[in-house]
Amino acid sequence: MKILVLTSSTGGGHDSRARALRLWAESEAAKQAGLQAEVRIVRPLEDGSRFYRLGTWLYNAIQKTCPRLHQLYFPFLERANLHRNAGSILGSRGFRKIVRSFEPDVVFSVHAHLNHGYRDLAMQAMASKPPAFVIYCGELADGPGFSRHWINPEADLFVGPVEETCEAARSRGMQASKTFRSGFLLRPSFYHRLPPDDEASFVRRKWDLNPWLPLLVLGTGANGVNRHLKATRPFLSMGKPAQVVALCGSNDRTLRNLEALPEGHGFTLRALPTIGASEMAPLLRSADLLYARPGAGTTSEAIVCGTPMLFDVSGGIMPQEQNNLNLWKKRTGLVPTCENPGEVHRYFSKGTRPVAYASDETPLRLLEKLHSIVASR
């Protein structure tokens, strides 16, 4: 089976899910189950037009500098219909060429704006043997940021990680027979849990941390957006034992500034660049609290790892983030948010509640569904 994945680098969650599908499709577990697939990932927006590339840049710039401006930009994109008509899509010839050369059995979209016009272009490119078209929506619940562009009744399947996602799709016109709850689409390490003592030992050895002291993890998005300095400084004057791991991602400036801060009085700080899933998963499972933006990717990882979250809403809440906050409130009864990073230490001392999650499902369930769709055509 050949899968062509359509994604876009608006935020980090879409690309993360695209890479996760490829890792699972090419894994030894998929091979043993007879579910292996060849996966190619493409970004039709960024690669198809300078205009679309500018739109991606603008989306990420707003997310970095003033998330509340997405209260204006998101409704504009909802109404603009930039990618619903195949005949008006920029770079359509190049996209059709990619489809014809790869000849996928499945075109798998993980982005809201790739589900209409690009679906039609894929069908045109392989008119004699059309591929199945599958939409994977990473949103965790209904809300103001659940794009109408996720829904296309002409698609062969709409996939959501949780039942709340599928309910939102059905309420917007997706046929119940075409919706499928697959579970979360994360990298393999998030499903390979070590015994608790082994995970504690890993964290202690890897970053020289005490597994018996409270651990706060400061998360960052794919764009390097974070408020780590403001969140960390109060710990320096508390005089209480505490451990903070600050994930800086691609933000080298924050990394250097954190490394320059003094330690002492029982306070331990570890500032880290981008780390892999094999390190991220045990770190999150060992954390007493994760402070991060309420993006779908980070929130999904926290749910699977059983990590309590404090949501960073400084600069305002994006409509898309509100969807994920809605799920957290539904599942726990609370939405722990913090507008001022300087107050994180107060929440850390009190703690928050994780989302209960005990499923042993993996993305092999999704691959099995894709194989069954291809076999039935």
Coordinates of C-alpha atoms in Angstrom, one line a residue:
M1 CA 0.0 0.0 0.0
K2 CA 1.2 3.5 -0.9
I3 CA 0.1 6.5 1.1
L4 CA 0.5 10.1 0.0
V5 CA 0.3 12.4 3.1
L6 CA -0.8 16.0 2.7
T7 CA 0.4 18.4 5.4
S8 CA 1.3 22.0 6.1
S9 CA 3.7 23.6 8.6
T10 CA 1.1 25.8 10.2
G11 CA 2.0 25.2 13.8
G12 CA 3.7 21.8 14.5
G13 CA 0.9 19.3 15.0
H14 CA 0.1 18.6 11.4
D15 CA 3.7 17.7 10.5
S16 CA 4.1 15.7 13.6
R17 CA 1.1 13.5 12.8
A18 CA 2.4 13.1 9.2
R19 CA 5.8 11.9 10.5
A20 CA 4.1 9.6 13.0
L21 CA 2.1 7.9 10.3
R22 CA 5.2 7.3 8.3
L23 CA 7.1 5.9 11.3
W24 CA 4.3 3.5 12.1
A25 CA 3.8 2.4 8.5
E26 CA 7.5 1.6 8.1
S27 CA 7.8 0.0 11.6
E28 CA 8.7 -3.6 12.4
A29 CA 5.3 -3.8 14.2
A30 CA 3.5 -2.9 11.0
K31 CA 5.6 -5.4 9.0
Q32 CA 4.8 -8.2 11.5
A33 CA 1.1 -7.4 11.3
G34 CA 1.1 -7.2 7.5
L35 CA 0.2 -3.5 7.6
Q36 CA 3.4 -1.9 6.3
A37 CA 3.0 0.9 3.7
E38 CA 5.2 3.2 1.7
V39 CA 4.6 6.8 2.8
R40 CA 5.5 10.0 1.0
I41 CA 4.9 13.4 2.8
V42 CA 4.2 16.5 0.7
R43 CA 3.3 20.1 1.6
P44 CA 1.2 21.4 -1.3
L45 CA 0.6 24.9 0.2
E46 CA 4.3 25.8 0.9
D47 CA 5.6 24.0 -2.2
G48 CA 2.9 25.1 -4.6
S49 CA 3.0 28.8 -4.4
R50 CA 4.8 31.8 -2.9
F51 CA 1.4 33.2 -1.9
Y52 CA 0.5 30.1 0.1
R53 CA 3.9 30.1 1.6
L54 CA 3.3 33.7 2.8
G55 CA 0.1 32.6 4.3
T56 CA 1.9 29.8 6.3
W57 CA 4.5 32.4 7.5
L58 CA 1.7 34.8 8.6
Y59 CA -0.1 32.1 10.5
N60 CA 3.1 31.2 12.4
A61 CA 4.1 34.8 12.9
I62 CA 0.7 35.5 14.6
Q63 CA 1.1 32.4 16.7
K64 CA 4.5 33.5 17.9
T65 CA 3.8 37.2 18.6
C66 CA 0.0 37.6 19.4
P67 CA -2.1 34.4 19.4
R68 CA -5.3 36.4 20.0
L69 CA -5.0 37.8 16.5
H70 CA -6.0 34.4 15.2
Q71 CA -9.5 35.4 16.4
L72 CA -9.5 37.5 13.2
Y73 CA -7.2 35.5 10.9
F74 CA -9.0 32.2 11.5
P75 CA -12.5 33.5 10.5
F76 CA -11.0 35.1 7.4
L77 CA -9.6 31.7 6.3
E78 CA -12.9 30.1 7.0
R79 CA -14.7 32.4 4.6
A80 CA -12.0 32.9 2.0
N81 CA -12.3 29.4 0.5
L82 CA -8.8 29.6 -0.9
H83 CA -8.5 25.9 -1.5
R84 CA -12.0 24.5 -2.0
N85 CA -12.1 24.9 -5.8
A86 CA -9.5 22.8 -7.7
G87 CA -9.6 25.2 -10.7
S88 CA -8.4 28.1 -8.7
I89 CA -5.6 26.4 -6.7
L90 CA -2.1 27.7 -7.4
G91 CA 0.5 25.1 -8.2
S92 CA -2.2 22.6 -9.2
R93 CA -0.1 21.2 -12.2
G94 CA 2.8 20.4 -10.0
F95 CA 0.6 18.7 -7.4
R96 CA -1.1 16.5 -10.1
K97 CA 2.3 15.5 -11.3
I98 CA 3.3 14.4 -7.8
V99 CA 0.2 12.3 -7.5
R100 CA 0.6 10.7 -10.9
S101 CA 4.3 9.8 -10.3
F102 CA 3.7 8.3 -6.9
E103 CA 0.4 6.6 -7.7
P104 CA -0.9 6.3 -4.1
D105 CA -3.6 3.9 -3.0
V106 CA -4.5 6.5 -0.3
V107 CA -4.2 10.2 -0.2
F108 CA -4.2 11.1 3.6
S109 CA -4.7 14.7 4.6
V110 CA -3.8 16.0 8.0
H111 CA -4.7 19.6 7.4
A112 CA -8.1 21.4 7.1
H113 CA -7.3 23.3 4.0
L114 CA -6.2 20.3 1.9
N115 CA -9.5 18.4 1.9
H116 CA -11.5 19.8 -1.0
G117 CA -9.7 21.3 -4.0
Y118 CA -6.6 19.0 -3.4
R119 CA -8.9 16.0 -3.2
D120 CA -10.4 16.8 -6.6
L121 CA -6.9 17.4 -8.1
A122 CA -5.8 14.0 -6.8
M123 CA -8.9 12.3 -8.4
Q124 CA -8.2 14.1 -11.7
A125 CA -4.6 13.0 -11.7
M126 CA -5.6 9.3 -11.3
A127 CA -8.9 9.3 -13.1
S128 CA -8.6 5.7 -14.3
K129 CA -7.8 4.4 -10.8
P130 CA -8.7 7.1 -8.1
P131 CA -7.1 6.7 -4.7
A132 CA -9.0 6.6 -1.5
F133 CA -9.1 10.0 0.2
V134 CA -8.9 10.1 4.0
I135 CA -9.0 13.0 6.4
Y136 CA -7.3 12.8 9.7
C137 CA -8.4 15.7 12.0
G138 CA -6.2 16.2 15.1
E139 CA -8.7 18.5 16.8
L140 CA -9.7 17.1 20.2
A141 CA -13.2 18.4 20.5
D142 CA -15.8 20.8 19.0
G143 CA -15.3 24.5 19.4
P144 CA -14.9 27.9 17.6
G145 CA -11.7 26.6 16.0
F146 CA -13.1 23.5 14.5
S147 CA -12.8 24.4 10.8
R148 CA -15.6 23.7 8.4
H149 CA -12.9 22.8 5.9
W150 CA -12.3 19.6 7.8
I151 CA -15.6 18.2 6.5
N152 CA -15.9 16.8 3.0
P153 CA -18.7 14.3 2.5
E154 CA -16.9 13.2 -0.8
A155 CA -14.0 11.8 1.2
D156 CA -13.9 8.1 1.8
L157 CA -13.2 8.5 5.5
F158 CA -13.0 11.0 8.3
V159 CA -10.7 10.0 11.2
G160 CA -10.5 11.5 14.6
P161 CA -8.3 10.7 17.6
V162 CA -11.3 10.7 20.1
E163 CA -15.0 10.3 19.9
E164 CA -15.5 14.1 20.5
T165 CA -13.7 14.8 17.2
C166 CA -16.0 12.4 15.4
E167 CA -19.1 13.9 17.0
A168 CA -18.0 17.3 15.8
A169 CA -17.6 16.0 12.3
R170 CA -21.0 14.3 12.3
S171 CA -22.7 17.4 13.6
R172 CA -21.3 19.3 10.6
G173 CA -22.6 16.8 8.0
M174 CA -20.0 14.0 7.8
Q175 CA -21.8 10.7 7.4
A176 CA -21.6 8.4 10.4
S177 CA -20.6 5.5 8.2
K178 CA -17.6 7.5 7.1
T179 CA -16.3 8.5 10.5
F180 CA -13.7 6.5 12.4
R181 CA -12.2 7.0 15.9
S182 CA -8.6 5.8 15.5
G183 CA -7.0 6.9 18.7
F184 CA -4.1 9.3 18.9
L185 CA -1.5 9.5 16.0
L186 CA 1.7 9.9 17.9
R187 CA 5.3 8.6 17.4
P188 CA 5.9 5.0 18.5
S189 CA 7.8 5.9 21.7
F190 CA 4.6 7.3 23.3
Y191 CA 3.2 3.8 23.3
H192 CA 6.2 1.9 24.6
R193 CA 5.9 2.4 28.3
L194 CA 8.8 1.4 30.5
P195 CA 8.3 0.0 34.0
P196 CA 8.0 3.0 36.4
D197 CA 11.4 2.3 38.1
D198 CA 13.1 2.1 34.7
E199 CA 11.6 5.4 33.6
A200 CA 12.6 7.1 36.8
S201 CA 16.1 5.7 36.3
F202 CA 16.2 6.9 32.7
V203 CA 15.3 10.5 33.7
R204 CA 17.8 10.5 36.5
R205 CA 20.7 9.2 34.3
K206 CA 19.8 11.3 31.2
W207 CA 19.5 14.7 32.9
D208 CA 20.9 14.2 36.4
L209 CA 17.5 14.7 38.0
N210 CA 16.1 13.4 41.3
P211 CA 13.1 11.2 40.5
W212 CA 11.7 11.7 44.0
L213 CA 11.5 15.5 43.8
P214 CA 8.7 17.4 41.9
L215 CA 9.4 18.0 38.3
L216 CA 8.0 20.8 36.1
V217 CA 8.4 20.6 32.4
L218 CA 8.1 23.8 30.3
G219 CA 7.0 22.9 26.8
T220 CA 7.5 24.8 23.6
G221 CA 5.9 24.7 20.1
A222 CA 7.5 23.8 16.8
N223 CA 8.0 27.5 16.3
G224 CA 10.1 27.9 19.4
V225 CA 7.4 29.9 21.2
N226 CA 7.7 29.9 24.9
R227 CA 7.7 32.0 28.1
H228 CA 10.4 30.0 29.9
L229 CA 12.4 32.9 31.4
K230 CA 9.4 34.5 33.1
A231 CA 8.2 31.1 34.3
T232 CA 11.6 30.1 35.7
R233 CA 12.8 33.2 37.5
P234 CA 10.5 33.0 40.6
F235 CA 11.9 29.5 41.4
L236 CA 15.3 31.1 42.0
S237 CA 14.0 33.0 45.1
M238 CA 11.6 30.4 46.5
G239 CA 14.2 28.5 48.5
K240 CA 12.4 25.3 48.0
P241 CA 13.5 22.1 46.3
A242 CA 12.2 22.1 42.7
Q243 CA 13.3 20.7 39.3
V244 CA 12.5 22.4 36.0
V245 CA 13.2 21.0 32.5
A246 CA 12.7 23.7 29.9
L247 CA 12.2 22.4 26.4
C248 CA 13.5 25.2 24.1
G249 CA 13.1 23.5 20.7
S250 CA 14.6 25.7 18.0
N251 CA 14.8 28.8 20.3
D252 CA 18.5 29.0 20.8
R253 CA 18.3 32.5 22.4
T254 CA 16.0 31.2 25.2
L255 CA 18.3 28.2 25.6
R256 CA 21.4 30.4 26.1
N257 CA 19.6 32.7 28.5
L258 CA 18.3 29.8 30.7
E259 CA 21.8 28.2 30.8
A260 CA 23.1 31.5 32.2
L261 CA 20.8 31.4 35.2
P262 CA 22.2 30.4 38.5
E263 CA 21.2 27.3 40.4
G264 CA 21.1 26.7 44.1
H265 CA 18.8 26.6 47.1
G266 CA 17.5 23.2 46.0
F267 CA 16.5 24.5 42.5
T268 CA 17.7 22.5 39.5
L269 CA 17.2 23.7 35.9
R270 CA 17.8 21.8 32.7
A271 CA 17.4 23.7 29.5
L272 CA 17.2 21.4 26.5
P273 CA 17.1 21.9 22.7
T274 CA 14.8 19.7 20.6
I275 CA 14.7 16.2 21.9
G276 CA 13.4 13.0 20.3
A277 CA 10.2 11.0 21.2
S278 CA 12.3 8.4 22.9
E279 CA 13.3 11.0 25.5
M280 CA 10.1 13.1 25.4
A281 CA 7.8 10.3 26.4
P282 CA 9.5 9.2 29.6
L283 CA 10.1 12.8 30.5
L284 CA 6.4 13.6 30.3
R285 CA 5.4 10.5 32.2
S286 CA 7.8 11.5 35.0
A287 CA 6.5 15.2 35.1
D288 CA 4.3 16.4 37.8
L289 CA 3.2 19.3 35.6
L290 CA 3.6 20.4 32.0
Y291 CA 3.2 24.1 31.2
A292 CA 2.6 24.7 27.5
R293 CA 0.3 26.1 24.9
P294 CA -3.0 24.1 24.4
G295 CA -2.0 22.9 20.9
A296 CA -3.5 19.6 19.8
G297 CA -0.1 17.8 19.5
T298 CA 1.2 18.7 22.9
T299 CA -2.1 18.1 24.6
S300 CA -2.4 14.7 22.9
E301 CA 1.0 13.7 24.1
A302 CA 0.2 14.8 27.7
I303 CA -3.1 12.8 27.6
V304 CA -1.3 9.6 26.5
C305 CA 1.4 10.1 29.0
G306 CA -0.9 10.9 31.9
T307 CA 0.7 14.3 32.4
P308 CA -1.2 17.0 34.3
M309 CA -1.2 20.3 32.3
L310 CA -1.2 24.0 33.0
F311 CA -2.1 25.7 29.8
D312 CA -0.1 28.8 28.7
V313 CA -2.7 31.3 27.4
S314 CA -0.4 34.4 27.6
G315 CA -1.1 36.5 24.6
G316 CA -4.6 35.2 24.2
I317 CA -6.2 31.9 23.1
M318 CA -6.4 30.8 19.4
P319 CA -9.7 29.5 18.3
Q320 CA -8.0 26.2 17.4
E321 CA -6.6 25.9 21.0
Q322 CA -10.1 26.4 22.5
N323 CA -11.1 23.1 21.0
N324 CA -8.5 21.3 23.0
L325 CA -9.4 23.2 26.2
N326 CA -13.0 22.1 25.7
L327 CA -11.9 18.4 25.7
W328 CA -9.8 18.9 28.9
K329 CA -12.7 20.5 30.6
K330 CA -15.1 17.8 29.6
R331 CA -12.8 15.0 30.7
T332 CA -11.6 16.6 34.0
G333 CA -14.1 19.2 34.9
L334 CA -11.4 21.9 35.0
V335 CA -9.4 24.0 32.6
P336 CA -6.2 25.1 34.4
T337 CA -5.0 28.1 32.5
C338 CA -2.3 30.7 33.3
E339 CA -2.0 34.1 31.5
N340 CA 1.0 35.2 33.5
P341 CA 4.1 32.9 33.3
G342 CA 5.4 34.5 36.5
E343 CA 2.6 32.7 38.4
V344 CA 3.4 29.2 37.2
H345 CA 5.3 28.3 40.4
R346 CA 2.0 28.9 42.4
Y347 CA 0.2 26.3 40.3
F348 CA 3.1 23.9 40.5
S349 CA 2.9 23.8 44.2
K350 CA -0.9 23.0 44.0
G351 CA -0.9 20.6 41.1
T352 CA -3.6 19.9 38.5
R353 CA -5.5 16.9 37.3
P354 CA -4.5 14.8 34.2
V355 CA -7.0 13.4 31.7
A356 CA -7.8 9.8 32.5
Y357 CA -6.5 7.6 29.7
A358 CA -6.0 3.8 29.8
S359 CA -6.2 2.7 26.2
D360 CA -3.6 0.4 24.7
E361 CA -4.6 1.3 21.1
T362 CA -1.8 2.3 18.7
P363 CA -1.8 3.7 15.2
L364 CA -1.7 0.2 13.9
R365 CA -5.5 0.4 14.3
L366 CA -5.5 3.2 11.8
L367 CA -3.3 1.4 9.3
E368 CA -5.6 -1.6 9.5
K369 CA -8.5 0.6 8.6
L370 CA -6.6 2.1 5.6
H371 CA -5.8 -1.4 4.4
S372 CA -9.4 -2.5 4.6
I373 CA -10.6 0.6 2.6
V374 CA -8.1 -0.1 -0.2
A375 CA -9.0 -3.8 -0.2
S376 CA -12.7 -3.0 -0.6
R377 CA -12.3 -0.6 -3.6

